[in-house]
PDB file of C-alpha atoms in Angstrom:
ATOM      1  CA  MET A   1       0.132  -0.213   0.056  1.00 97.00           C
ATOM      2  CA  ILE A   2       1.143   3.234  -1.281  1.00 98.00           C
ATOM      3  CA  ALA A   3       0.815   6.236   1.620  1.00 98.00           C
ATOM      4  CA  ILE A   4       0.055   9.600  -0.143  1.00 99.00           C
ATOM      5  CA  GLY A   5       0.059  13.444   1.037  1.00 98.00           C
ATOM      6  CA  SER A   6      -0.081  16.652  -0.648  1.00 98.00           C
ATOM      7  CA  ASP A   7      -0.142  20.473   0.315  1.00 98.00           C
ATOM      8  CA  HIS A   8      -3.390  22.621  -1.719  1.00 98.00           C
ATOM      9  CA  ALA A   9      -0.135  23.399  -3.841  1.00 98.00           C
ATOM     10  CA  GLY A  10       0.378  19.420  -4.396  1.00 98.00           C
ATOM     11  CA  TYR A  11      -3.633  18.469  -4.377  1.00 98.00           C
ATOM     12  CA  GLU A  12      -4.440  18.796  -8.271  1.00 98.00           C
ATOM     13  CA  LEU A  13      -1.114  16.128  -8.586  1.00 98.00           C
ATOM     14  CA  LYS A  14      -2.440  14.083  -6.072  1.00 98.00           C
ATOM     15  CA  GLN A  15      -5.842  13.660  -7.142  1.00 98.00           C
ATOM     16  CA  GLN A  16      -4.692  12.736 -10.419  1.00 98.00           C
ATOM     17  CA  LEU A  17      -2.606  10.142  -9.155  1.00 98.00           C
ATOM     18  CA  ILE A  18      -5.256   9.057  -6.666  1.00 98.00           C
ATOM     19  CA  ALA A  19      -7.209   8.485  -9.599  1.00 98.00           C
ATOM     20  CA  TYR A  20      -4.401   6.531 -11.870  1.00 98.00           C
ATOM     21  CA  PHE A  21      -3.874   4.038  -8.440  1.00 98.00           C
ATOM     22  CA  LYS A  22      -8.329   3.802  -8.367  1.00 98.00           C
ATOM     23  CA  GLU A  23      -7.859   2.757 -12.472  1.00 98.00           C
ATOM     24  CA  LYS A  24      -4.596   0.282 -11.998  1.00 98.00           C
ATOM     25  CA  GLY A  25      -6.062  -1.386  -9.009  1.00 98.00           C
ATOM     26  CA  ILE A  26      -2.741  -0.295  -6.788  1.00 98.00           C
ATOM     27  CA  PRO A  27      -3.622   0.051  -2.785  1.00 98.00           C
ATOM     28  CA  TYR A  28      -3.404   3.497  -1.283  1.00 98.00           C
ATOM     29  CA  GLN A  29      -3.920   5.566   1.554  1.00 98.00           C
ATOM     30  CA  ASP A  30      -4.426   9.388   1.343  1.00 98.00           C
ATOM     31  CA  PHE A  31      -2.752  11.795   4.142  1.00 98.00           C
ATOM     32  CA  GLY A  32      -4.428  15.012   3.237  1.00 96.00           C
ATOM     33  CA  THR A  33      -5.182  17.694   1.820  1.00 98.00           C
ATOM     34  CA  ASP A  34      -8.652  17.155   1.159  1.00 97.00           C
ATOM     35  CA  GLY A  35      -8.984  20.683  -1.247  1.00 97.00           C
ATOM     36  CA  LEU A  36      -6.878  23.410  -2.250  1.00 97.00           C
ATOM     37  CA  ALA A  37      -7.302  25.777   0.769  1.00 97.00           C
ATOM     38  CA  SER A  38      -3.789  27.133   1.684  1.00 98.00           C
ATOM     39  CA  VAL A  39      -2.476  24.541   4.540  1.00 98.00           C
ATOM     40  CA  ASP A  40       0.924  23.682   5.810  1.00 98.00           C
ATOM     41  CA  TYR A  41       3.014  21.106   3.734  1.00 98.00           C
ATOM     42  CA  PRO A  42       5.086  20.092   7.008  1.00 98.00           C
ATOM     43  CA  ASP A  43       1.854  18.735   8.743  1.00 98.00           C
ATOM     44  CA  TYR A  44       1.632  16.256   5.391  1.00 98.00           C
ATOM     45  CA  GLY A  45       5.348  15.673   4.892  1.00 98.00           C
ATOM     46  CA  ILE A  46       5.164  14.289   8.526  1.00 98.00           C
ATOM     47  CA  LYS A  47       1.741  12.174   9.045  1.00 98.00           C
ATOM     48  CA  VAL A  48       2.914  10.571   5.538  1.00 98.00           C
ATOM     49  CA  GLY A  49       6.258   9.787   7.022  1.00 98.00           C
ATOM     50  CA  GLU A  50       5.512   8.268  10.288  1.00 98.00           C
ATOM     51  CA  ALA A  51       2.853   6.074   8.145  1.00 98.00           C
ATOM     52  CA  VAL A  52       5.553   4.821   6.304  1.00 98.00           C
ATOM     53  CA  VAL A  53       7.419   4.444   9.284  1.00 97.00           C
ATOM     54  CA  SER A  54       4.591   2.830  11.174  1.00 97.00           C
ATOM     55  CA  GLY A  55       5.783  -0.109   8.323  1.00 97.00           C
ATOM     56  CA  ASN A  56       1.935  -0.725   6.871  1.00 97.00           C
ATOM     57  CA  TYR A  57       3.153   0.830   3.844  1.00 98.00           C
ATOM     58  CA  ALA A  58       5.518  -0.212   1.049  1.00 97.00           C
ATOM     59  CA  PHE A  59       6.429   3.778   0.836  1.00 98.00           C
ATOM     60  CA  GLY A  60       5.432   7.468   0.776  1.00 98.00           C
ATOM     61  CA  ILE A  61       4.250   9.839  -2.452  1.00 99.00           C
ATOM     62  CA  VAL A  62       4.486  13.805  -0.651  1.00 99.00           C
ATOM     63  CA  ILE A  63       3.540  16.426  -2.899  1.00 98.00           C
ATOM     64  CA  CYS A  64       4.248  20.199  -2.700  1.00 98.00           C
ATOM     65  CA  GLY A  65       4.602  23.120  -5.372  1.00 98.00           C
ATOM     66  CA  THR A  66       8.266  21.849  -5.645  1.00 98.00           C
ATOM     67  CA  GLY A  67       8.282  18.590  -3.774  1.00 98.00           C
ATOM     68  CA  ILE A  68      11.564  20.304  -1.825  1.00 98.00           C
ATOM     69  CA  GLY A  69       9.713  21.825   1.482  1.00 98.00           C
ATOM     70  CA  ILE A  70       7.692  18.554   2.000  1.00 98.00           C
ATOM     71  CA  SER A  71      10.150  16.361   1.273  1.00 98.00           C
ATOM     72  CA  ILE A  72      12.158  18.073   3.897  1.00 98.00           C
ATOM     73  CA  SER A  73       9.549  17.990   5.764  1.00 98.00           C
ATOM     74  CA  ALA A  74       9.202  14.512   5.925  1.00 98.00           C
ATOM     75  CA  ASN A  75      13.121  13.580   6.502  1.00 97.00           C
ATOM     76  CA  LYS A  76      12.134  15.352  10.046  1.00 96.00           C
ATOM     77  CA  VAL A  77      10.675  11.716  10.941  1.00 96.00           C
ATOM     78  CA  LYS A  78      13.061   9.500  12.332  1.00 95.00           C
ATOM     79  CA  GLY A  79      13.297   6.380   9.452  1.00 95.00           C
ATOM     80  CA  VAL A  80      12.411   7.945   6.679  1.00 97.00           C
ATOM     81  CA  ARG A  81      14.668   8.660   3.816  1.00 98.00           C
ATOM     82  CA  ALA A  82      12.402  11.185   1.336  1.00 98.00           C
ATOM     83  CA  ALA A  83      14.052  11.555  -2.118  1.00 98.00           C
ATOM     84  CA  LEU A  84      13.048  14.389  -4.108  1.00 98.00           C
ATOM     85  CA  ILE A  85      12.752  12.792  -7.719  1.00 98.00           C
ATOM     86  CA  TYR A  86      12.677  15.113 -10.848  1.00 97.00           C
ATOM     87  CA  ASP A  87      13.477  12.447 -13.873  1.00 98.00           C
ATOM     88  CA  GLU A  88      13.482   8.314 -14.151  1.00 98.00           C
ATOM     89  CA  ASN A  89      17.155   8.331 -13.094  1.00 98.00           C
ATOM     90  CA  THR A  90      16.583  10.083  -9.626  1.00 98.00           C
ATOM     91  CA  ALA A  91      13.564   7.511  -9.161  1.00 98.00           C
ATOM     92  CA  ARG A  92      15.537   4.333  -9.996  1.00 98.00           C
ATOM     93  CA  LEU A  93      18.844   5.353  -8.376  1.00 98.00           C
ATOM     94  CA  ALA A  94      16.414   7.332  -4.891  1.00 98.00           C
ATOM     95  CA  LYS A  95      15.286   3.056  -4.747  1.00 98.00           C
ATOM     96  CA  GLN A  96      18.932   1.679  -6.450  1.00 98.00           C
ATOM     97  CA  HIS A  97      21.267   3.799  -3.903  1.00 97.00           C
ATOM     98  CA  ASN A  98      19.504   5.368  -0.778  1.00 97.00           C
ATOM     99  CA  ASN A  99      16.735   2.704  -0.330  1.00 98.00           C
ATOM    100  CA  ALA A 100      14.509   5.693  -0.124  1.00 98.00           C
ATOM    101  CA  ASN A 101      10.790   4.978   1.744  1.00 98.00           C
ATOM    102  CA  VAL A 102       9.430   7.725   0.811  1.00 98.00           C
ATOM    103  CA  ILE A 103       9.534  10.353  -2.755  1.00 98.00           C
ATOM    104  CA  ALA A 104       9.073  14.009  -3.374  1.00 98.00           C
ATOM    105  CA  LEU A 105       7.098  15.542  -6.114  1.00 98.00           C
ATOM    106  CA  GLY A 106       6.141  18.971  -7.174  1.00 98.00           C
ATOM    107  CA  GLY A 107       2.506  19.956  -8.340  1.00 98.00           C
ATOM    108  CA  ARG A 108       3.824  23.309 -10.377  1.00 98.00           C
ATOM    109  CA  THR A 109       7.165  21.165 -11.763  1.00 98.00           C
ATOM    110  CA  HIS A 110       5.760  17.444 -12.838  1.00 98.00           C
ATOM    111  CA  PRO A 111       3.008  17.332 -14.987  1.00 98.00           C
ATOM    112  CA  PHE A 112       0.704  14.048 -14.541  1.00 98.00           C
ATOM    113  CA  GLU A 113       2.080  12.067 -17.217  1.00 98.00           C
ATOM    114  CA  LEU A 114       5.913  12.702 -15.974  1.00 98.00           C
ATOM    115  CA  ALA A 115       4.595  11.832 -12.198  1.00 98.00           C
ATOM    116  CA  VAL A 116       3.107   8.183 -13.293  1.00 98.00           C
ATOM    117  CA  LYS A 117       6.567   7.487 -15.104  1.00 98.00           C
ATOM    118  CA  LEU A 118       8.214   7.995 -12.059  1.00 98.00           C
ATOM    119  CA  VAL A 119       6.403   6.713  -9.400  1.00 98.00           C
ATOM    120  CA  GLU A 120       5.883   3.666 -12.202  1.00 98.00           C
ATOM    121  CA  THR A 121      10.223   3.701 -12.019  1.00 98.00           C
ATOM    122  CA  PHE A 122      10.337   4.308  -8.233  1.00 98.00           C
ATOM    123  CA  ARG A 123       7.441   1.165  -7.164  1.00 98.00           C
ATOM    124  CA  ASN A 124       9.302  -1.516 -10.092  1.00 97.00           C
ATOM    125  CA  GLU A 125      13.471  -0.468  -8.996  1.00 98.00           C
ATOM    126  CA  THR A 126      14.963  -2.570  -6.316  1.00 97.00           C
ATOM    127  CA  TYR A 127      17.223  -1.749  -3.523  1.00 97.00           C
ATOM    128  CA  GLU A 128      21.240  -2.882  -3.987  1.00 96.00           C
ATOM    129  CA  PRO A 129      22.085  -4.179  -1.002  1.00 94.00           C
ATOM    130  CA  ARG A 130      25.612  -2.842  -1.381  1.00 95.00           C
ATOM    131  CA  HIS A 131      24.801   0.452  -0.548  1.00 95.00           C
ATOM    132  CA  GLN A 132      24.000  -0.633   3.099  1.00 95.00           C
ATOM    133  CA  LYS A 133      27.108   0.262   4.553  1.00 96.00           C
ATOM    134  CA  ARG A 134      26.059   4.326   4.080  1.00 95.00           C
ATOM    135  CA  LEU A 135      22.457   3.782   4.865  1.00 95.00           C
ATOM    136  CA  ASP A 136      23.777   2.055   8.355  1.00 95.00           C
ATOM    137  CA  LYS A 137      25.877   5.048   8.830  1.00 95.00           C
ATOM    138  CA  LEU A 138      22.489   7.508   8.894  1.00 93.00           C
ATOM    139  CA  SER A 139      21.274   5.062  11.165  1.00 93.00           C
ATOM    140  CA  ILE A 140      23.694   5.276  13.714  1.00 94.00           C
ATOM    141  CA  TYR A 141      23.768   8.870  13.334  1.00 94.00           C
ATOM    142  CA  GLU A 142      19.818   9.094  13.875  1.00 92.00           C
ATOM    143  CA  LYS A 143      19.921   6.810  16.972  1.00 91.00           C
ATOM    144  CA  GLU A 144      22.867   9.224  18.095  1.00 93.00           C
ATOM    145  CA  HIS A 145      21.671  12.481  17.515  1.00 92.00           C
ATOM    146  CA  CYS A 146      17.698  12.237  16.526  1.00 86.00           C
ATOM    147  CA  LYS A 147      15.241  11.910  19.012  1.00 75.00           C
TER     148      LYS A 147
END
């Protein structure tokens, strides 16, 4: 199951992705927002991040205007490795090298067709364990320095 959330600037792209998920039978849970009224992106980045680290979701998708602010927000959640992806290569490498568990998109910077291509590239990629020592360094730092 995919956890997905956005602020107001990412709402339309989120709704398009949800329609795509429904059409393809891809399970998801929507963590908001529920409209175009202005909201704060940290609320939704954190909600999706917490959902992903709960272990109940394969990965998360967060969307704001550019994907930058909401990815920073999701990365504040201990255990989240959120990556802003903008082409197929970054989508692929986010999984292969970083084992990202949240991907960020921009509602104002990612057309729907590109967003679908990036989500599918990420979904179908696998992590390469040869990069684990780097992720272990991040985990050690998190344990020692983050509450």
